[in-house]
């Protein structure tokens, strides 16, 4: 009877969402429905937008392209990113370093161009020191088609001089107070031979040379590492180099039965304490997968872990740092996504948005940044993508078509800076300055126990619908509300591309149409009632994300 009365008094929109102006009774709640009642004036808890702190990009030289810059401006506008991290700052295509008659000659023009442009957008560099200039390299081993040299320096003193000269130049150009706001990370994933053709001890020496060089310029500059790759469930990295015979993930049926840990983190912190070296932040890359190389075939054998993997990894990391000699070190996850593959269809698909929102909300308070890898498909580690949707890392594809992941960050960016209530599937926030309310609901189906994978067609059809009910009390009377929905039919261009027949080289008109579709989330308007109460009820299909904000 109460249910029939509730429906009768409600106002049903064309989309099926129910807005009920009256206060809800106890019968409104149901064990199978996510129902929340929130007072807009309740005391909130501070919320830091750590998801917008940093975002990744491929390599420095790609930043000199117009398309890359245009897309970064777009990402900044909608997603609010504050810092940008990328590889290859010292790569030879940036022309930073050469030797003439045995003496170092520095050239900062390309770096200046890059830094000038991103700073003008309001984005600061999260500096990754690497790769090795050929004239300073101890070997020939390289990574990627653009041949980033991954060998240790042949002369650590000269590497230190390069880092010193670079640091001084940045201060001369941008000012000490500005550069103190940057981060300096030593290298990228040195535990993997693909990125560091040396041992653990050799990396530690590189860190020592680098941190001492930077701190000698100014002790308040922020330096950290070790920027290692995925968490692992075994001791493959306990020695000086990876022991591929120690991999365990290919020996078990379910990788979630294993206990996972960070790579080199404890050893790094212990060694820095022994050497009396500063560590301003600890960095690593918690992809929720194991992309170990099969010790017999040498081929990738990636396995996707449970959806809570990122949260568990960050809890391990926060505890480890807290128990170290550096309990106040910041924690920056300088690469993160659903997988570390630049050819994973999951990056382009709708489930990526719900995964991003869920993982970031689950990990609130565990890190200072969780940096999505990357903001753009202007990215060439594996060469150019074969198709416009090729599973690239980017939030935006090469043609400027945004993906559902872009909308996820846009929605997260619009949340307030105070949490009023958080549930699995819903968060309600308030903006401390304006007192406006913004809520975000998402449906990550319980039927999918793991993080999303490349099996996009299967996952898109996984799960059952879920009912959501939200009531906000204590608002201004008749206050306008906007409801923005991302789902299978709104803001998802990959499906539209498939309906076009997956054109390999879309026409200009097709590209324009796809860009329009990609931005076209559904937007509806509603309002609070005369008593300042607003109620929303709807049934969300799996992977749907809804932003409800006071305007």
XYZ file of C-alpha atoms in Angstrom:
551
model
C 0.000 0.000 0.000
C 2.790 2.411 0.938
C 4.620 1.520 -2.281
C 1.515 2.316 -4.388
C 1.078 5.621 -2.565
C 4.756 6.455 -3.123
C 4.427 5.854 -6.839
C 1.209 7.807 -7.087
C 2.694 10.877 -5.425
C 5.880 10.753 -7.490
C 6.554 12.389 -10.821
C 7.767 9.928 -13.453
C 9.991 11.346 -16.176
C 10.153 10.101 -19.732
C 13.398 8.340 -18.858
C 11.754 6.407 -16.051
C 13.400 8.266 -13.177
C 11.123 9.094 -10.274
C 11.361 12.401 -8.426
C 9.387 12.434 -5.188
C 8.935 15.692 -3.290
C 7.628 14.201 -0.026
C 9.766 12.832 2.801
C 10.335 9.108 2.536
C 9.259 6.608 5.175
C 11.064 3.536 6.526
C 9.249 1.298 4.049
C 11.118 3.093 1.291
C 14.239 1.079 2.033
C 14.727 -2.409 0.645
C 17.614 -4.831 1.147
C 17.943 -5.230 -2.625
C 17.949 -1.496 -3.343
C 20.652 1.064 -2.668
C 18.712 3.705 -0.747
C 20.248 6.750 0.909
C 18.776 9.768 2.724
C 21.191 12.675 3.262
C 20.833 16.039 4.984
C 22.534 18.659 2.835
C 23.578 20.545 5.967
C 25.110 17.583 7.798
C 28.724 17.657 8.906
C 31.007 16.422 6.134
C 34.470 14.912 5.923
C 37.196 16.536 3.844
C 37.602 15.032 0.388
C 40.790 15.520 -1.621
C 40.429 15.005 -5.361
C 43.467 12.763 -5.569
C 42.154 11.310 -8.852
C 42.707 14.700 -10.499
C 46.186 15.233 -9.061
C 48.102 13.684 -11.952
C 47.594 12.028 -15.332
C 50.016 10.307 -17.680
C 51.157 10.745 -21.272
C 53.428 8.706 -23.518
C 56.657 10.581 -24.041
C 57.934 14.124 -23.957
C 58.377 14.578 -27.705
C 54.703 13.774 -28.373
C 53.876 16.886 -26.333
C 55.199 19.055 -29.167
C 52.237 18.115 -31.394
C 49.166 20.279 -31.834
C 46.713 17.387 -31.389
C 48.351 16.324 -28.120
C 48.214 19.885 -26.767
C 44.600 20.379 -27.813
C 43.567 17.184 -26.079
C 45.483 18.063 -22.917
C 43.644 21.382 -22.792
C 40.366 19.477 -23.115
C 41.334 17.027 -20.375
C 42.342 19.892 -18.087
C 39.062 21.718 -18.665
C 36.806 18.757 -17.958
C 38.856 16.527 -15.654
C 40.870 19.104 -13.731
C 44.258 17.383 -13.871
C 46.983 19.274 -11.959
C 50.172 17.401 -12.942
C 51.396 15.523 -16.001
C 53.910 12.661 -16.087
C 55.561 11.182 -19.172
C 58.605 9.213 -20.316
C 61.580 10.308 -22.373
C 62.395 13.761 -21.025
C 66.124 13.113 -21.572
C 65.665 10.968 -24.689
C 67.747 11.990 -27.692
C 64.706 13.262 -29.613
C 64.567 16.070 -27.019
C 68.215 16.950 -27.831
C 69.033 17.607 -24.182
C 72.548 16.181 -23.917
C 75.632 15.645 -26.025
C 79.361 15.655 -25.442
C 81.883 17.732 -27.358
C 85.509 16.797 -26.763
C 84.469 14.940 -23.635
C 82.533 17.868 -22.162
C 78.773 17.955 -21.616
C 76.702 20.324 -23.723
C 73.088 20.930 -22.643
C 70.152 22.102 -24.757
C 66.890 22.922 -22.959
C 64.873 24.362 -25.873
C 62.517 21.429 -26.394
C 61.929 20.968 -22.658
C 61.264 24.697 -22.306
C 58.713 24.533 -25.118
C 56.948 21.590 -23.461
C 56.972 22.996 -19.919
C 55.946 26.483 -21.061
C 52.867 25.111 -22.810
C 51.608 22.838 -20.049
C 52.251 25.441 -17.342
C 50.244 27.930 -19.381
C 47.332 25.475 -19.141
C 47.628 25.322 -15.367
C 49.318 21.903 -15.360
C 52.645 21.253 -13.638
C 55.202 18.627 -14.643
C 55.533 15.471 -12.589
C 59.095 15.035 -13.769
C 60.246 11.512 -14.612
C 64.051 11.504 -14.905
C 64.804 9.334 -17.938
C 65.648 7.831 -20.307
C 69.428 7.819 -20.770
C 70.952 10.119 -23.417
C 72.957 7.964 -25.817
C 76.143 9.931 -25.172
C 75.842 9.109 -21.472
C 74.586 5.515 -21.784
C 76.621 2.500 -20.730
C 74.974 0.201 -23.279
C 72.801 -0.113 -26.358
C 69.615 -1.647 -24.949
C 66.516 0.373 -25.834
C 62.753 0.226 -25.400
C 59.917 0.994 -27.828
C 60.182 1.812 -31.521
C 61.578 5.233 -30.652
C 64.480 3.522 -28.874
C 64.551 4.996 -25.417
C 67.884 3.925 -23.927
C 67.339 2.031 -20.658
C 70.925 1.380 -19.583
C 72.595 2.894 -16.497
C 74.872 5.900 -16.988
C 78.447 5.108 -17.913
C 79.481 7.885 -15.555
C 77.310 8.615 -12.512
C 79.093 11.895 -11.926
C 78.045 13.123 -15.367
C 74.467 11.908 -14.762
C 74.464 13.905 -11.546
C 75.769 16.945 -13.402
C 72.955 16.574 -15.967
C 70.323 16.389 -13.227
C 71.897 19.364 -11.450
C 72.033 21.476 -14.608
C 68.432 20.582 -15.485
C 67.197 21.441 -11.989
C 69.042 24.784 -11.925
C 67.703 25.641 -15.371
C 64.119 24.967 -14.292
C 64.556 27.257 -11.291
C 66.172 29.970 -13.409
C 63.309 29.845 -15.887
C 60.271 29.270 -13.654
C 61.374 30.420 -10.205
C 62.207 28.498 -7.062
C 58.748 28.750 -5.509
C 57.169 27.262 -8.634
C 59.630 24.379 -8.993
C 59.213 23.494 -5.319
C 55.642 22.563 -6.260
C 56.847 19.979 -8.791
C 57.762 16.342 -8.228
C 60.964 14.642 -9.411
C 60.664 10.870 -9.885
C 63.777 8.827 -10.571
C 63.301 6.601 -13.644
C 60.402 4.316 -14.647
C 59.781 0.686 -13.661
C 63.443 -0.192 -13.034
C 62.476 -3.658 -11.769
C 61.698 -4.629 -15.376
C 64.669 -5.274 -17.632
C 62.682 -3.729 -20.476
C 63.022 -0.387 -18.675
C 66.273 -0.780 -16.741
C 69.130 -2.872 -18.029
C 70.714 -3.023 -14.608
C 70.262 -4.437 -11.133
C 68.331 -3.288 -8.094
C 71.539 -1.994 -6.516
C 72.408 -0.083 -9.675
C 69.010 1.613 -9.563
C 69.498 2.490 -5.907
C 72.802 4.101 -6.886
C 71.004 6.071 -9.620
C 68.482 7.254 -7.038
C 71.266 8.317 -4.687
C 73.052 10.288 -7.400
C 69.802 11.917 -8.512
C 68.363 12.848 -5.133
C 71.688 14.254 -3.928
C 72.033 16.325 -7.103
C 68.537 17.803 -6.752
C 68.701 18.409 -3.024
C 72.080 20.123 -3.423
C 70.296 22.712 -5.558
C 67.431 23.130 -3.079
C 66.608 20.793 -0.217
C 62.869 21.532 -0.434
C 62.502 20.112 -3.941
C 60.468 16.895 -3.840
C 62.150 13.669 -4.986
C 60.991 10.063 -4.876
C 60.864 6.568 -6.342
C 61.237 3.698 -7.031
C 58.456 3.872 -9.666
C 58.265 0.080 -9.882
C 55.733 -1.907 -11.900
C 52.828 -4.155 -10.895
C 52.361 -5.694 -7.498
C 53.305 -9.397 -7.446
C 52.319 -12.478 -5.419
C 55.774 -14.071 -5.260
C 59.491 -13.395 -4.768
C 60.521 -12.929 -8.398
C 61.908 -9.459 -7.617
C 63.489 -10.186 -4.244
C 66.949 -10.557 -5.764
C 69.048 -8.117 -7.756
C 67.204 -8.889 -11.014
C 63.929 -10.564 -11.864
C 63.956 -14.355 -11.525
C 61.349 -15.549 -14.012
C 61.446 -19.065 -12.592
C 59.808 -17.696 -9.423
C 56.557 -16.593 -11.092
C 53.536 -18.188 -9.451
C 50.548 -16.738 -11.275
C 50.702 -19.230 -14.138
C 50.683 -22.068 -11.593
C 47.314 -21.286 -9.982
C 43.772 -21.368 -11.279
C 42.690 -18.158 -9.532
C 45.245 -15.389 -8.987
C 42.987 -13.927 -6.302
C 43.958 -16.812 -4.029
C 47.465 -15.335 -3.810
C 48.759 -12.568 -1.516
C 50.128 -9.579 -3.418
C 52.835 -7.092 -2.459
C 54.658 -4.098 -3.905
C 57.971 -4.455 -5.719
C 61.236 -3.154 -4.188
C 59.301 -0.796 -1.898
C 60.514 -2.165 1.437
C 64.071 -2.671 0.158
C 64.116 0.846 -1.265
C 62.957 2.481 1.950
C 65.330 0.403 4.076
C 68.285 1.212 1.810
C 67.495 4.933 1.766
C 67.324 4.927 5.565
C 70.714 3.207 5.737
C 72.238 5.700 3.289
C 70.504 8.610 5.032
C 68.819 9.687 1.805
C 65.617 11.726 1.655
C 62.404 10.222 0.243
C 59.683 12.821 -0.237
C 57.301 10.441 -1.956
C 56.999 6.752 -2.753
C 55.787 5.794 -6.218
C 54.729 2.568 -7.888
C 52.239 1.299 -10.498
C 49.347 -0.792 -9.104
C 47.717 -2.162 -12.253
C 45.099 -4.753 -11.158
C 46.682 -7.462 -13.288
C 49.696 -9.692 -13.440
C 51.461 -9.234 -16.754
C 54.274 -11.613 -15.994
C 56.272 -13.099 -18.817
C 55.888 -16.840 -19.049
C 59.347 -18.192 -18.157
C 59.101 -20.844 -20.881
C 57.653 -18.932 -23.822
C 58.632 -15.378 -22.929
C 55.132 -14.252 -23.926
C 52.809 -12.074 -21.904
C 50.530 -14.060 -19.623
C 48.411 -11.325 -18.088
C 45.752 -12.314 -15.571
C 43.108 -9.920 -14.270
C 42.700 -9.658 -10.500
C 39.609 -8.920 -8.407
C 38.008 -5.505 -8.560
C 39.249 -4.711 -5.031
C 42.888 -5.297 -6.060
C 43.771 -1.599 -6.303
C 42.329 -0.894 -2.875
C 44.189 -3.822 -1.304
C 47.454 -2.805 -2.979
C 47.161 0.766 -1.736
C 46.321 -0.411 1.776
C 49.493 -2.531 1.740
C 51.493 0.424 0.451
C 50.142 2.922 2.975
C 50.873 0.532 5.841
C 54.380 -0.167 4.516
C 55.227 3.524 4.239
C 53.754 4.254 7.673
C 55.976 1.589 9.250
C 59.119 2.804 7.478
C 61.589 5.525 8.385
C 59.582 7.818 6.067
C 56.044 7.740 7.533
C 55.240 11.210 6.191
C 56.288 10.492 2.608
C 53.538 11.123 0.084
C 52.216 8.176 -1.926
C 51.894 8.652 -5.679
C 50.723 5.899 -7.995
C 52.251 7.348 -11.142
C 50.639 4.892 -13.544
C 47.311 3.113 -13.187
C 44.565 1.719 -15.388
C 42.597 -1.500 -15.812
C 45.653 -3.053 -17.472
C 49.170 -2.069 -18.599
C 48.477 -3.036 -22.216
C 48.131 -0.365 -24.932
C 46.009 -2.816 -26.908
C 43.247 -3.656 -24.439
C 39.693 -3.150 -25.682
C 38.572 -2.542 -22.117
C 40.146 0.919 -22.239
C 37.683 1.987 -24.950
C 34.536 0.428 -23.550
C 31.743 1.525 -21.226
C 32.752 -0.647 -18.212
C 35.992 1.348 -17.897
C 34.038 4.324 -16.538
C 32.350 2.401 -13.726
C 35.653 0.695 -12.897
C 37.496 4.033 -12.667
C 34.824 5.580 -10.465
C 34.554 2.573 -8.170
C 38.319 2.113 -7.725
C 38.943 5.793 -7.028
C 36.101 6.103 -4.538
C 37.129 2.869 -2.811
C 40.692 4.180 -2.370
C 39.909 7.563 -0.837
C 42.461 8.364 1.858
C 45.036 5.806 0.718
C 47.174 7.911 -1.645
C 47.997 11.420 -2.787
C 47.490 10.553 -6.457
C 46.303 7.683 -8.623
C 47.506 8.759 -12.042
C 45.564 7.383 -15.000
C 47.751 6.148 -17.827
C 47.078 8.082 -20.143
C 44.975 11.099 -21.137
C 45.430 10.608 -24.916
C 45.861 8.016 -27.639
C 48.505 10.269 -29.186
C 50.772 7.605 -27.769
C 53.293 5.479 -29.592
C 54.954 2.939 -27.334
C 53.720 0.183 -29.632
C 53.490 2.405 -32.685
C 50.313 4.046 -33.917
C 47.004 2.281 -33.323
C 45.719 0.160 -36.198
C 42.143 1.423 -35.767
C 40.606 4.506 -34.189
C 39.467 2.312 -31.272
C 42.358 -0.082 -30.752
C 42.358 -0.415 -26.969
C 44.730 2.486 -26.432
C 45.333 3.865 -22.961
C 43.900 7.302 -23.650
C 40.821 8.982 -22.238
C 40.592 10.553 -25.692
C 41.360 8.746 -28.949
C 43.644 10.095 -31.662
C 40.748 11.752 -33.520
C 39.595 13.641 -30.422
C 36.715 11.268 -29.649
C 36.328 10.942 -25.888
C 35.815 7.552 -24.274
C 33.598 6.619 -21.304
C 36.737 6.811 -19.143
C 36.907 10.550 -19.942
C 33.397 11.019 -18.584
C 34.342 9.089 -15.448
C 37.069 11.607 -14.655
C 34.841 14.518 -15.597
C 32.195 13.289 -13.152
C 34.738 12.677 -10.381
C 36.144 16.158 -10.977
C 32.715 17.714 -10.408
C 32.326 16.221 -6.933
C 32.551 18.526 -3.946
C 35.363 18.700 -1.405
C 33.311 17.304 1.488
C 31.820 13.811 1.718
C 28.398 13.580 3.299
C 27.851 9.876 2.639
C 29.543 7.102 0.688
C 28.241 3.656 -0.188
C 29.384 1.047 -2.664
C 27.729 2.511 -5.745
C 26.995 6.028 -4.530
C 28.734 9.046 -3.026
C 27.131 12.318 -1.902
C 29.364 15.389 -1.583
C 29.133 19.087 -0.836
C 31.184 22.009 -2.139
C 32.434 23.866 0.936
C 32.454 27.291 -0.739
C 29.057 27.208 -2.467
C 27.323 24.610 -0.238
C 26.004 22.961 -3.386
C 25.458 19.199 -3.436
C 26.853 16.786 -6.028
C 26.203 13.044 -5.955
C 27.610 10.298 -8.155
C 25.979 6.900 -8.647
C 27.466 3.999 -10.602
C 26.513 0.395 -11.205
C 29.471 -1.978 -11.189
C 27.612 -5.322 -11.236
C 28.394 -7.751 -8.425
C 28.340 -10.541 -10.984
C 31.758 -9.393 -12.230
C 34.111 -10.218 -9.380
C 37.275 -9.049 -11.148
C 38.448 -5.766 -12.574
C 37.377 -5.229 -16.166
C 39.318 -6.955 -18.902
C 39.531 -6.983 -22.696
C 36.443 -9.227 -22.935
C 34.267 -6.190 -23.568
C 31.318 -7.839 -25.322
C 30.969 -10.365 -22.521
C 31.307 -7.752 -19.792
C 28.893 -5.291 -21.401
C 26.233 -7.983 -21.039
C 27.245 -9.061 -17.548
C 25.065 -8.268 -14.555
C 21.480 -7.401 -13.727
C 19.801 -4.003 -13.279
C 19.969 -2.348 -9.860
C 17.600 0.088 -8.199
C 18.887 3.301 -6.660
C 17.033 5.697 -4.360
C 18.440 8.992 -3.130
C 16.775 11.665 -1.016
C 18.420 14.984 -0.251
C 16.894 17.116 2.514
C 17.787 20.600 3.733
C 18.328 22.132 0.306
C 17.085 25.483 -0.935
C 13.454 25.421 -1.980
C 12.926 24.796 -5.678
C 16.683 24.477 -6.232
C 17.547 23.333 -9.762
C 19.181 19.928 -10.202
C 20.943 18.503 -13.263
C 21.137 14.754 -13.829
C 23.792 13.545 -16.266
C 23.798 9.917 -17.424
C 26.531 7.892 -19.105
C 25.303 4.552 -20.378
C 25.219 2.241 -23.377
C 23.253 4.768 -25.429
C 24.654 8.059 -24.177
C 28.270 9.219 -24.308
C 29.620 5.928 -25.692
C 31.062 6.405 -29.184
C 32.683 2.994 -29.607
C 29.274 1.378 -30.083
C 28.348 4.061 -32.611
C 31.589 3.363 -34.510
C 30.730 -0.334 -34.622
C 27.292 0.493 -36.000
C 29.062 2.417 -38.786
C 30.782 -0.834 -39.688
C 34.030 -0.063 -37.835
C 35.491 2.094 -40.615
C 39.278 1.854 -40.548
C 39.660 5.434 -41.761
C 36.438 7.316 -40.991
C 35.519 10.252 -43.168
C 35.729 13.738 -41.716
C 31.939 13.705 -41.398
C 32.039 10.373 -39.555
C 34.713 11.625 -37.193
C 32.677 14.750 -36.473
C 29.593 12.626 -35.810
C 31.528 10.341 -33.449
C 32.977 13.296 -31.547
C 29.441 14.611 -31.082
C 28.132 11.222 -29.923
C 31.035 10.773 -27.530
C 30.246 14.008 -25.675
C 26.488 13.469 -25.675
C 25.763 12.157 -22.217
C 22.076 12.489 -21.368
C 21.249 15.580 -19.328
C 17.935 16.061 -17.530
C 16.702 18.779 -15.188
C 14.689 18.553 -12.002
C 14.302 20.588 -8.817
C 13.891 20.334 -5.086
C 10.384 20.874 -3.720
C 9.088 23.842 -1.746
C 10.499 22.331 1.469
C 13.983 21.877 0.012
C 13.703 18.135 -0.466
C 14.774 16.261 -3.586
C 14.257 12.568 -4.289
C 15.520 10.409 -7.120
C 14.685 6.828 -7.888
C 15.720 4.827 -10.922
C 16.882 1.433 -12.109
C 20.375 1.491 -13.565
C 21.615 -0.984 -16.106
C 25.086 -2.419 -15.456
C 27.940 0.037 -16.081
C 25.696 3.119 -16.000
C 27.091 6.195 -14.233
C 24.930 9.134 -13.111
C 26.021 12.549 -11.835
C 23.407 14.483 -9.840
C 24.399 18.043 -9.095
C 22.862 21.180 -7.737
C 23.217 23.996 -10.275
